[in-house]
Each structure stands twice: as C-alpha cells, then as structure tokens.
Amino acid sequence: MYTISDWEYRTRPDARLLKRIGGYGDETAAFLMGPVKDLVERTYRASRDRRDVAVAGSSMGGYMALYVGSQYQRQVSKVLAFSPVALDAPMRGYELRDAVVAAGARPTQHIYLDMGDRERLDFCGSQVLLDHLDELRLTVQEAGHRHVLARVIAGARHDERAWGTRFLEAYQWAFGDMGSA
C-alpha cells in the first residue's frame, strides 16, 4: 500500500471488522526510484538531470509523492501532491510528516500541494482534509522547503477528473522557473 506504516480502519462507521493496510512505502519508493526510473531513462529520451525529474500523485499517491520526494531529494526536484491524504487517524499521517521533517530540504525542491473544498472520504469530510493539507504545508516549510505552493480549489472533489483539470497549472508552476531548482 501507499503508506510507510501499517494501519487499519472501518469501511463504514457501523462496521465491526477493521480493514488492515500494510505499509510498504519504503519498498514502493525504492521500486519507483530504482527499476522504474532506470527503465524509463533507458527506454525513452528522459532526462537524468534532477532539475527535470518530478514525482506526482493524487490521494494516497499524493502521500507517496511527498514521501518519495523527501527520501530521494538528490534525484527529484519537483513534488506535485494533489489531494494528499495523510490523516493521523486512521493512517498515521504524523509518521509521514516526521519523515519529511527528518529528511530536511537539501537540495531545493518545488513542492505543490492542493485540496478541493468539496472533497470527502468514507471516514472524514472536507474540513478534516483541508486541516491536514495545512499541516502538510507547515511540515514541508518546517523541513526547510521554500518553494511551496498550497492551494484550496473551490468546488473540487476527490476524483481523477478534478485532479486532471489542475495538473497543467501545477506542472507549469513547478517547472516554470527552471533556474532555481
């Protein structure tokens, strides 16, 4: 799964059984930044220059983009996290925030974070998600990152269509000033 620790949750409030999630974030990050990145660079005309390398994801993929970016800073200069879900309960989001702070901010990265104001999950509503977005913003700033853009998107929901409509603008922000990466 796309987390760095194990956790469990109820699929609905009245459910008796808990769904267990295994945290394979370290393995996932190593796989993406090792064999997958190597395959892409060998197969396509992809730059190996970190200034041209970004990680991006939405929802739990946004969580993983932040984690991969923090752990592989020498390879990644841009992180785009759309609607990153890193709640303390149930998914132990504080562990992600601790990892980001512990990694620091060397070298410089551009970090984009966003959340729609109409997003909700089975176990929380939009205000909880917006509050955690702000915590993530504060976390990356505490880690020392200075090129950070955190946005709340009016009317946006937690789905691929919403993320797709804002990808281009996030990409242009991250790659717009190539001289400062």
PDB file of N, CA and C in Angstrom, residues 6 10 21 29 42 48 54-55 86 98-99 103 115 117 119 130 134 137 139 141 180-181:
ATOM      1  N   ASP A   6       1.873   0.395   8.850  1.00  0.00           N
ATOM      2  CA  ASP A   6       0.636  -0.382   8.870  1.00  0.00           C
ATOM      3  C   ASP A   6      -0.452   0.412   9.599  1.00  0.00           C
ATOM      4  N   ARG A  10     -12.229   1.292   9.673  1.00  0.00           N
ATOM      5  CA  ARG A  10     -13.556   0.725   9.428  1.00  0.00           C
ATOM      6  C   ARG A  10     -14.035   1.222   8.065  1.00  0.00           C
ATOM      7  N   ILE A  21      -4.318  -2.402   6.478  1.00  0.00           N
ATOM      8  CA  ILE A  21      -3.496  -1.903   5.377  1.00  0.00           C
ATOM      9  C   ILE A  21      -2.030  -2.099   5.757  1.00  0.00           C
ATOM     10  N   ALA A  29       8.768   3.204  -2.821  1.00  0.00           N
ATOM     11  CA  ALA A  29       9.664   4.307  -3.197  1.00  0.00           C
ATOM     12  C   ALA A  29      10.935   3.777  -3.860  1.00  0.00           C
ATOM     13  N   ARG A  42      16.181   4.469 -19.786  1.00  0.00           N
ATOM     14  CA  ARG A  42      16.777   3.648 -20.846  1.00  0.00           C
ATOM     15  C   ARG A  42      15.878   3.568 -22.081  1.00  0.00           C
ATOM     16  N   ARG A  48      18.102  12.674 -17.131  1.00  0.00           N
ATOM     17  CA  ARG A  48      18.561  12.161 -15.839  1.00  0.00           C
ATOM     18  C   ARG A  48      18.906  13.313 -14.883  1.00  0.00           C
ATOM     19  N   ALA A  54      10.344  14.913 -11.634  1.00  0.00           N
ATOM     20  CA  ALA A  54       9.264  15.197 -10.687  1.00  0.00           C
ATOM     21  C   ALA A  54       8.592  13.890 -10.285  1.00  0.00           C
ATOM     22  N   VAL A  55       7.991  13.901  -9.113  1.00  0.00           N
ATOM     23  CA  VAL A  55       7.085  12.827  -8.708  1.00  0.00           C
ATOM     24  C   VAL A  55       5.743  13.494  -8.444  1.00  0.00           C
ATOM     25  N   ALA A  86      -3.128  12.223   4.295  1.00  0.00           N
ATOM     26  CA  ALA A  86      -2.141  11.848   5.317  1.00  0.00           C
ATOM     27  C   ALA A  86      -2.728  12.135   6.697  1.00  0.00           C
ATOM     28  N   ASP A  98       6.791  13.382  10.076  1.00  0.00           N
ATOM     29  CA  ASP A  98       8.082  13.207  10.758  1.00  0.00           C
ATOM     30  C   ASP A  98       9.181  12.856   9.755  1.00  0.00           C
ATOM     31  N   ALA A  99       8.878  11.989   8.781  1.00  0.00           N
ATOM     32  CA  ALA A  99       9.873  11.597   7.778  1.00  0.00           C
ATOM     33  C   ALA A  99      10.274  12.782   6.903  1.00  0.00           C
ATOM     34  N   ALA A 103      14.059  14.406   6.860  1.00  0.00           N
ATOM     35  CA  ALA A 103      14.833  14.445   5.610  1.00  0.00           C
ATOM     36  C   ALA A 103      15.381  15.837   5.315  1.00  0.00           C
ATOM     37  N   MET A 115      -5.951  20.774  -2.385  1.00  0.00           N
ATOM     38  CA  MET A 115      -7.113  20.019  -1.890  1.00  0.00           C
ATOM     39  C   MET A 115      -8.356  20.773  -2.345  1.00  0.00           C
ATOM     40  N   ASP A 117     -12.258  21.951  -1.946  1.00  0.00           N
ATOM     41  CA  ASP A 117     -13.074  22.258  -0.763  1.00  0.00           C
ATOM     42  C   ASP A 117     -14.353  21.408  -0.691  1.00  0.00           C
ATOM     43  N   GLU A 119     -14.090  17.910  -1.147  1.00  0.00           N
ATOM     44  CA  GLU A 119     -13.598  16.536  -1.050  1.00  0.00           C
ATOM     45  C   GLU A 119     -14.059  15.894   0.237  1.00  0.00           C
ATOM     46  N   LEU A 130      -8.914  19.501   4.617  1.00  0.00           N
ATOM     47  CA  LEU A 130      -8.318  20.833   4.470  1.00  0.00           C
ATOM     48  C   LEU A 130      -7.384  21.147   5.636  1.00  0.00           C
ATOM     49  N   ASP A 134      -3.187  21.861   5.429  1.00  0.00           N
ATOM     50  CA  ASP A 134      -2.447  22.944   6.064  1.00  0.00           C
ATOM     51  C   ASP A 134      -1.309  22.391   6.925  1.00  0.00           C
ATOM     52  N   ARG A 137       1.472  21.553   4.605  1.00  0.00           N
ATOM     53  CA  ARG A 137       2.156  22.783   4.176  1.00  0.00           C
ATOM     54  C   ARG A 137       3.138  23.241   5.252  1.00  0.00           C
ATOM     55  N   THR A 139       4.478  21.431   7.523  1.00  0.00           N
ATOM     56  CA  THR A 139       5.526  20.418   7.652  1.00  0.00           C
ATOM     57  C   THR A 139       6.631  20.623   6.632  1.00  0.00           C
ATOM     58  N   GLN A 141       7.408  23.298   5.088  1.00  0.00           N
ATOM     59  CA  GLN A 141       8.109  24.535   5.427  1.00  0.00           C
ATOM     60  C   GLN A 141       9.019  24.326   6.635  1.00  0.00           C
ATOM     61  N   SER A 180      15.923  27.818 -10.733  1.00  0.00           N
ATOM     62  CA  SER A 180      16.055  27.816  -9.280  1.00  0.00           C
ATOM     63  C   SER A 180      15.933  26.427  -8.657  1.00  0.00           C
ATOM     64  N   ALA A 181      15.843  25.401  -9.471  1.00  0.00           N
ATOM     65  CA  ALA A 181      15.692  24.030  -8.934  1.00  0.00           C
ATOM     66  C   ALA A 181      17.000  23.480  -8.404  1.00  0.00           C
TER      67      ALA A 181
END
